[in-house]
Amino acid sequence: MRASPALLLALAAALAACGPAKEREPNDDFSTATPIKPGRVEGTLSSASDVDFYRIDNDEEPAALSAHLSGIREADFVVSVFDKNRRELKRYDETGVGGDEDVEDVGLKEGPSYIRISNKNPAFANPTQKYVLTTRLQRGPGHETEPDETPQTASALEVPGVTRGHYFPSRDLLSQDTSYPEVDWYAINVPQSGLFLLDIDVSGVPGVDPEFEIYDANGYLLKQVEGGGQGLGVSLKNFGVHGPARYHLRLRALDGASNPDVAYEILTELLPYDGRVEFEPNDQRVDATALTGGSISGTIAPAGDQDWYKVSVTTDEKQLLSANVTGVDGVDLVLRAADALGDTILTVDNAGQGQPETLTGLGVAKGDYYLIVSDKSGRLANPNEPYVLTARLDAWQPGLEYELDDSTASAQPINIGESVDGYFGWAGDVDCYRFNVYSKGTVVFELAGVLNVQPTATLLDQDGRPIKTWTADKPGKSLLFERELEAGTYTLRLAAQAGQDNVRDKYSLRLKIR
Amino acid sequence: MSSRRPLWFCLLAIGLLGACRSFFRPGASSVPADANFVLTASDAVASAAQDEDCYLAVFVDGKAAGQTAVALKSKEKAWGEVLPVGNHLFRFEEWVKPPSGQWTPLPADWQPTERFIRVEPGLRTVVSLKFYDAGRRHSLEISRFPLTVLP
């Protein structure tokens, strides 16, 4: 049976429709733009100054436009995207003559938008080779929407959720700044009331070393987070949010790197704050996280991070503050204690990388104190490997050391016939005890030894001048000596040899009259 | 009789007034010019609300020896005496009076503990006692000057 001519004509028309759409000249301005749908369209440039406009209609927000323009011989393409008001949203010129150009993540409003293809090579003379423009529209939330170079035009960040974008283009060609910095701003909106912790993880992208910053609603920089290097992601854990709140995140690639092929993913998680982890930012005294539950976890991130925790003493009686921070692999932690004004009282840095640090028995009184955890190696800790800081307050009792007692001016009083237990709590720790001799006699001094410490005891007269020094034979050994003394006030200064400490075992010092 | 008071009456009245002030203000004290021991004391206060009246009681060798004048904590208060040369046992005790309260000593845990201080011939021993952190801590410095030089 022979096919009818009508059927053949219909088949031919159908076949013609299956191929890519075609440019319809003239399409040299907005009003004559070739209407296209997402997909492929072919076109040509008739001359070096030819410009081709395409119109794409969007019926849903939010929507993000991506496109790929195949290169043709002698053409140095420049691709621009315009909104319905013919305002240029974004311009792409990443390659040279013959190169492809890409468009990524341009946010489209409802209605028409325009793509303009032009050439900037004056020597172009290739009117017959076709280029192919492939467009794609991604609808719904969870996508970057360029332009987002300012907080005012920031893309919406899904909280909680995943938002995808690109470190692309490498330069913002519409920027007033002649360095054309390309950054991506995201708006973080937390409408719920209460305290929350926000975790932000940005996935790694090949060739890109990322960095992001968090700003508050007034534009003040709260946190700066650097990644670990090219191809690696960047994370921020436990960022404290007082909801309802708005923040901005600024994400950029260091050194102007770009990658149109691999999207970054920003994964956010919002959790109610339960007081068991640090509440970032807590990088200074006024933002210190309250330490109320005895222990709290935190992370050293970014590199150089300092975490401040506030310990409040509410009783009038003398208290002893002790603390311990667990070690973190690859990080050399330092534990500092500071007073209510943030001035350092003492620093504990006894151990090296990956090791814990312990603060033994700091004498405190009613008021606020701060414990500061930091890293001195300058490294970025694994944000998924937190430290745990534990602090406790115990009532001081006579017979316990009450730091700081590291000088004759702050020497702890002790009576002859009594004993005191203390620690050589950190390398360089010096403990001074002051006692009175009411009538001439021989005073016997007994210092029980502790592991790893070779103690030295120096007896000072009433004016602080050394009378005599005794040193144990070796680490762990006790000291026993005596001295005849006139009536007066004396100070006994105890110290370990350089680099020695023992935060686990207390020494015991006893004075008696023979 | 003349309406004008005689001079002796005025002098008596002035003297009585001075004595009354001494009676109602615990321990008005001054530092004798020839004192070979001087105590000066003051507090660092965080606010005007904490700047209450206070004085320091002085005990020498177990006996009450005197006290400074009453003044606000932040003001320097002084007590001085001519003491025998030698090593004496001193104890200083701070008393504080809030605006609407009674005179109260600092808690025992916060008072300076007794200690020996030497009084030397030809020299004035000056003890400077400073309280801070709401009286919970203090520093004590001992200086000596020739008796001819005022500290």
PDB file of N, CA and C in Angstrom, chain A residues 442-500:
ATOM      1  N   THR A 442      62.786  24.618 115.994  1.00  0.00           N
ATOM      2  CA  THR A 442      63.166  23.905 114.771  1.00  0.00           C
ATOM      3  C   THR A 442      61.906  23.453 114.054  1.00  0.00           C
ATOM      4  N   VAL A 443      61.759  23.917 112.840  1.00  0.00           N
ATOM      5  CA  VAL A 443      60.583  23.569 112.032  1.00  0.00           C
ATOM      6  C   VAL A 443      60.971  22.428 111.098  1.00  0.00           C
ATOM      7  N   VAL A 444      60.142  21.407 111.080  1.00  0.00           N
ATOM      8  CA  VAL A 444      60.363  20.247 110.212  1.00  0.00           C
ATOM      9  C   VAL A 444      59.417  20.342 109.027  1.00  0.00           C
ATOM     10  N   PHE A 445      59.934  20.182 107.846  1.00  0.00           N
ATOM     11  CA  PHE A 445      59.149  20.273 106.614  1.00  0.00           C
ATOM     12  C   PHE A 445      59.092  18.897 105.957  1.00  0.00           C
ATOM     13  N   GLU A 446      57.900  18.433 105.653  1.00  0.00           N
ATOM     14  CA  GLU A 446      57.728  17.144 104.972  1.00  0.00           C
ATOM     15  C   GLU A 446      56.912  17.375 103.708  1.00  0.00           C
ATOM     16  N   LEU A 447      57.492  17.030 102.567  1.00  0.00           N
ATOM     17  CA  LEU A 447      56.791  17.152 101.286  1.00  0.00           C
ATOM     18  C   LEU A 447      56.764  15.771 100.649  1.00  0.00           C
ATOM     19  N   ALA A 448      55.547  15.192 100.537  1.00  0.00           N
ATOM     20  CA  ALA A 448      55.428  13.878  99.926  1.00  0.00           C
ATOM     21  C   ALA A 448      55.607  13.998  98.421  1.00  0.00           C
ATOM     22  N   GLY A 449      56.363  13.058  97.851  1.00  0.00           N
ATOM     23  CA  GLY A 449      56.656  13.127  96.420  1.00  0.00           C
ATOM     24  C   GLY A 449      55.479  12.736  95.552  1.00  0.00           C
ATOM     25  N   VAL A 450      55.483  13.180  94.303  1.00  0.00           N
ATOM     26  CA  VAL A 450      54.483  12.782  93.311  1.00  0.00           C
ATOM     27  C   VAL A 450      55.208  12.342  92.047  1.00  0.00           C
ATOM     28  N   LEU A 451      54.553  11.465  91.317  1.00  0.00           N
ATOM     29  CA  LEU A 451      55.130  10.885  90.119  1.00  0.00           C
ATOM     30  C   LEU A 451      55.581  11.953  89.127  1.00  0.00           C
ATOM     31  N   ASN A 452      56.735  11.730  88.523  1.00  0.00           N
ATOM     32  CA  ASN A 452      57.236  12.589  87.440  1.00  0.00           C
ATOM     33  C   ASN A 452      57.709  13.964  87.880  1.00  0.00           C
ATOM     34  N   VAL A 453      57.661  14.252  89.155  1.00  0.00           N
ATOM     35  CA  VAL A 453      58.056  15.588  89.608  1.00  0.00           C
ATOM     36  C   VAL A 453      59.218  15.471  90.590  1.00  0.00           C
ATOM     37  N   GLN A 454      60.271  16.213  90.327  1.00  0.00           N
ATOM     38  CA  GLN A 454      61.398  16.325  91.248  1.00  0.00           C
ATOM     39  C   GLN A 454      61.293  17.702  91.899  1.00  0.00           C
ATOM     40  N   PRO A 455      60.753  17.783  93.114  1.00  0.00           N
ATOM     41  CA  PRO A 455      60.434  19.085  93.686  1.00  0.00           C
ATOM     42  C   PRO A 455      61.647  19.796  94.288  1.00  0.00           C
ATOM     43  N   THR A 456      61.516  21.110  94.299  1.00  0.00           N
ATOM     44  CA  THR A 456      62.485  21.977  94.966  1.00  0.00           C
ATOM     45  C   THR A 456      61.728  22.822  95.962  1.00  0.00           C
ATOM     46  N   ALA A 457      62.285  22.967  97.168  1.00  0.00           N
ATOM     47  CA  ALA A 457      61.671  23.813  98.195  1.00  0.00           C
ATOM     48  C   ALA A 457      62.681  24.871  98.597  1.00  0.00           C
ATOM     49  N   THR A 458      62.241  26.129  98.580  1.00  0.00           N
ATOM     50  CA  THR A 458      63.102  27.241  98.980  1.00  0.00           C
ATOM     51  C   THR A 458      62.447  27.954 100.144  1.00  0.00           C
ATOM     52  N   LEU A 459      63.213  28.128 101.211  1.00  0.00           N
ATOM     53  CA  LEU A 459      62.709  28.831 102.386  1.00  0.00           C
ATOM     54  C   LEU A 459      63.130  30.288 102.279  1.00  0.00           C
ATOM     55  N   LEU A 460      62.163  31.199 102.429  1.00  0.00           N
ATOM     56  CA  LEU A 460      62.439  32.631 102.325  1.00  0.00           C
ATOM     57  C   LEU A 460      62.179  33.278 103.681  1.00  0.00           C
ATOM     58  N   ASP A 461      62.982  34.298 104.002  1.00  0.00           N
ATOM     59  CA  ASP A 461      62.781  34.978 105.267  1.00  0.00           C
ATOM     60  C   ASP A 461      61.652  36.003 105.161  1.00  0.00           C
ATOM     61  N   GLN A 462      61.514  36.766 106.206  1.00  0.00           N
ATOM     62  CA  GLN A 462      60.395  37.701 106.298  1.00  0.00           C
ATOM     63  C   GLN A 462      60.429  38.760 105.205  1.00  0.00           C
ATOM     64  N   ASP A 463      61.617  39.013 104.690  1.00  0.00           N
ATOM     65  CA  ASP A 463      61.759  40.022 103.642  1.00  0.00           C
ATOM     66  C   ASP A 463      61.832  39.404 102.258  1.00  0.00           C
ATOM     67  N   GLY A 464      61.527  38.109 102.176  1.00  0.00           N
ATOM     68  CA  GLY A 464      61.520  37.458 100.879  1.00  0.00           C
ATOM     69  C   GLY A 464      62.890  37.033 100.396  1.00  0.00           C
ATOM     70  N   ARG A 465      63.872  37.079 101.259  1.00  0.00           N
ATOM     71  CA  ARG A 465      65.216  36.672 100.820  1.00  0.00           C
ATOM     72  C   ARG A 465      65.385  35.163 101.060  1.00  0.00           C
ATOM     73  N   PRO A 466      66.000  34.473 100.081  1.00  0.00           N
ATOM     74  CA  PRO A 466      66.183  33.017 100.241  1.00  0.00           C
ATOM     75  C   PRO A 466      67.108  32.715 101.411  1.00  0.00           C
ATOM     76  N   ILE A 467      66.684  31.720 102.188  1.00  0.00           N
ATOM     77  CA  ILE A 467      67.527  31.248 103.292  1.00  0.00           C
ATOM     78  C   ILE A 467      68.277  29.997 102.832  1.00  0.00           C
ATOM     79  N   LYS A 468      67.501  29.053 102.263  1.00  0.00           N
ATOM     80  CA  LYS A 468      68.136  27.819 101.808  1.00  0.00           C
ATOM     81  C   LYS A 468      67.186  27.131 100.838  1.00  0.00           C
ATOM     82  N   THR A 469      67.756  26.295  99.968  1.00  0.00           N
ATOM     83  CA  THR A 469      66.966  25.518  98.993  1.00  0.00           C
ATOM     84  C   THR A 469      67.296  24.051  99.140  1.00  0.00           C
ATOM     85  N   TRP A 470      66.243  23.232  99.058  1.00  0.00           N
ATOM     86  CA  TRP A 470      66.418  21.785  99.091  1.00  0.00           C
ATOM     87  C   TRP A 470      65.792  21.196  97.836  1.00  0.00           C
ATOM     88  N   THR A 471      66.382  20.172  97.273  1.00  0.00           N
ATOM     89  CA  THR A 471      65.869  19.517  96.070  1.00  0.00           C
ATOM     90  C   THR A 471      65.850  18.014  96.276  1.00  0.00           C
ATOM     91  N   ALA A 472      64.765  17.387  95.856  1.00  0.00           N
ATOM     92  CA  ALA A 472      64.680  15.929  95.973  1.00  0.00           C
ATOM     93  C   ALA A 472      65.701  15.267  95.052  1.00  0.00           C
ATOM     94  N   ASP A 473      66.062  14.025  95.390  1.00  0.00           N
ATOM     95  CA  ASP A 473      67.103  13.326  94.623  1.00  0.00           C
ATOM     96  C   ASP A 473      66.706  13.095  93.186  1.00  0.00           C
ATOM     97  N   LYS A 474      65.446  12.737  93.012  1.00  0.00           N
ATOM     98  CA  LYS A 474      64.980  12.412  91.661  1.00  0.00           C
ATOM     99  C   LYS A 474      63.462  12.531  91.636  1.00  0.00           C
ATOM    100  N   PRO A 475      62.878  12.489  90.416  1.00  0.00           N
ATOM    101  CA  PRO A 475      61.412  12.608  90.328  1.00  0.00           C
ATOM    102  C   PRO A 475      60.703  11.534  91.132  1.00  0.00           C
ATOM    103  N   GLY A 476      59.639  11.994  91.757  1.00  0.00           N
ATOM    104  CA  GLY A 476      58.837  11.078  92.563  1.00  0.00           C
ATOM    105  C   GLY A 476      59.285  10.969  94.003  1.00  0.00           C
ATOM    106  N   LYS A 477      60.484  11.493  94.332  1.00  0.00           N
ATOM    107  CA  LYS A 477      60.976  11.360  95.691  1.00  0.00           C
ATOM    108  C   LYS A 477      60.415  12.470  96.586  1.00  0.00           C
ATOM    109  N   SER A 478      60.314  12.178  97.872  1.00  0.00           N
ATOM    110  CA  SER A 478      59.821  13.141  98.844  1.00  0.00           C
ATOM    111  C   SER A 478      60.974  14.024  99.323  1.00  0.00           C
ATOM    112  N   LEU A 479      60.579  15.083 100.029  1.00  0.00           N
ATOM    113  CA  LEU A 479      61.567  15.976 100.652  1.00  0.00           C
ATOM    114  C   LEU A 479      61.299  16.013 102.145  1.00  0.00           C
ATOM    115  N   LEU A 480      62.360  15.891 102.928  1.00  0.00           N
ATOM    116  CA  LEU A 480      62.230  16.006 104.382  1.00  0.00           C
ATOM    117  C   LEU A 480      63.431  16.802 104.878  1.00  0.00           C
ATOM    118  N   PHE A 481      63.187  17.945 105.489  1.00  0.00           N
ATOM    119  CA  PHE A 481      64.289  18.761 105.993  1.00  0.00           C
ATOM    120  C   PHE A 481      63.785  19.579 107.163  1.00  0.00           C
ATOM    121  N   GLU A 482      64.715  20.154 107.889  1.00  0.00           N
ATOM    122  CA  GLU A 482      64.348  20.972 109.038  1.00  0.00           C
ATOM    123  C   GLU A 482      65.285  22.158 109.149  1.00  0.00           C
ATOM    124  N   ARG A 483      64.818  23.169 109.917  1.00  0.00           N
ATOM    125  CA  ARG A 483      65.619  24.387 110.047  1.00  0.00           C
ATOM    126  C   ARG A 483      65.225  25.066 111.336  1.00  0.00           C
ATOM    127  N   GLU A 484      66.239  25.526 112.057  1.00  0.00           N
ATOM    128  CA  GLU A 484      65.936  26.299 113.254  1.00  0.00           C
ATOM    129  C   GLU A 484      65.614  27.728 112.834  1.00  0.00           C
ATOM    130  N   LEU A 485      64.502  28.257 113.340  1.00  0.00           N
ATOM    131  CA  LEU A 485      64.050  29.578 112.918  1.00  0.00           C
ATOM    132  C   LEU A 485      63.712  30.434 114.129  1.00  0.00           C
ATOM    133  N   GLU A 486      64.025  31.719 114.006  1.00  0.00           N
ATOM    134  CA  GLU A 486      63.611  32.701 114.993  1.00  0.00           C
ATOM    135  C   GLU A 486      62.127  32.995 114.791  1.00  0.00           C
ATOM    136  N   ALA A 487      61.535  33.637 115.780  1.00  0.00           N
ATOM    137  CA  ALA A 487      60.138  34.062 115.616  1.00  0.00           C
ATOM    138  C   ALA A 487      60.043  34.992 114.416  1.00  0.00           C
ATOM    139  N   GLY A 488      59.046  34.771 113.608  1.00  0.00           N
ATOM    140  CA  GLY A 488      58.866  35.620 112.430  1.00  0.00           C
ATOM    141  C   GLY A 488      57.952  34.961 111.432  1.00  0.00           C
ATOM    142  N   THR A 489      57.837  35.594 110.283  1.00  0.00           N
ATOM    143  CA  THR A 489      56.993  35.087 109.191  1.00  0.00           C
ATOM    144  C   THR A 489      57.891  34.628 108.060  1.00  0.00           C
ATOM    145  N   TYR A 490      57.655  33.427 107.580  1.00  0.00           N
ATOM    146  CA  TYR A 490      58.490  32.842 106.547  1.00  0.00           C
ATOM    147  C   TYR A 490      57.609  32.355 105.386  1.00  0.00           C
ATOM    148  N   THR A 491      58.243  32.162 104.254  1.00  0.00           N
ATOM    149  CA  THR A 491      57.543  31.620 103.084  1.00  0.00           C
ATOM    150  C   THR A 491      58.315  30.428 102.564  1.00  0.00           C
ATOM    151  N   LEU A 492      57.574  29.374 102.246  1.00  0.00           N
ATOM    152  CA  LEU A 492      58.172  28.209 101.604  1.00  0.00           C
ATOM    153  C   LEU A 492      57.686  28.169 100.168  1.00  0.00           C
ATOM    154  N   ARG A 493      58.611  28.183  99.239  1.00  0.00           N
ATOM    155  CA  ARG A 493      58.261  28.187  97.818  1.00  0.00           C
ATOM    156  C   ARG A 493      58.585  26.834  97.219  1.00  0.00           C
ATOM    157  N   LEU A 494      57.555  26.197  96.656  1.00  0.00           N
ATOM    158  CA  LEU A 494      57.705  24.880  96.039  1.00  0.00           C
ATOM    159  C   LEU A 494      57.630  25.002  94.528  1.00  0.00           C
ATOM    160  N   ALA A 495      58.461  24.234  93.855  1.00  0.00           N
ATOM    161  CA  ALA A 495      58.424  24.225  92.394  1.00  0.00           C
ATOM    162  C   ALA A 495      58.936  22.880  91.908  1.00  0.00           C
ATOM    163  N   ALA A 496      58.511  22.542  90.693  1.00  0.00           N
ATOM    164  CA  ALA A 496      59.036  21.341  90.038  1.00  0.00           C
ATOM    165  C   ALA A 496      60.162  21.753  89.115  1.00  0.00           C
ATOM    166  N   GLN A 497      60.934  20.800  88.661  1.00  0.00           N
ATOM    167  CA  GLN A 497      61.958  21.090  87.669  1.00  0.00           C
ATOM    168  C   GLN A 497      61.274  21.485  86.362  1.00  0.00           C
ATOM    169  N   ALA A 498      62.028  22.152  85.502  1.00  0.00           N
ATOM    170  CA  ALA A 498      61.470  22.682  84.260  1.00  0.00           C
ATOM    171  C   ALA A 498      60.760  21.591  83.456  1.00  0.00           C
ATOM    172  N   GLY A 499      59.557  21.907  83.008  1.00  0.00           N
ATOM    173  CA  GLY A 499      58.805  20.998  82.150  1.00  0.00           C
ATOM    174  C   GLY A 499      58.063  19.899  82.870  1.00  0.00           C
ATOM    175  N   GLN A 500      58.156  19.870  84.204  1.00  0.00           N
ATOM    176  CA  GLN A 500      57.490  18.791  84.939  1.00  0.00           C
ATOM    177  C   GLN A 500      56.157  19.264  85.488  1.00  0.00           C
TER     178      GLN A 500
END
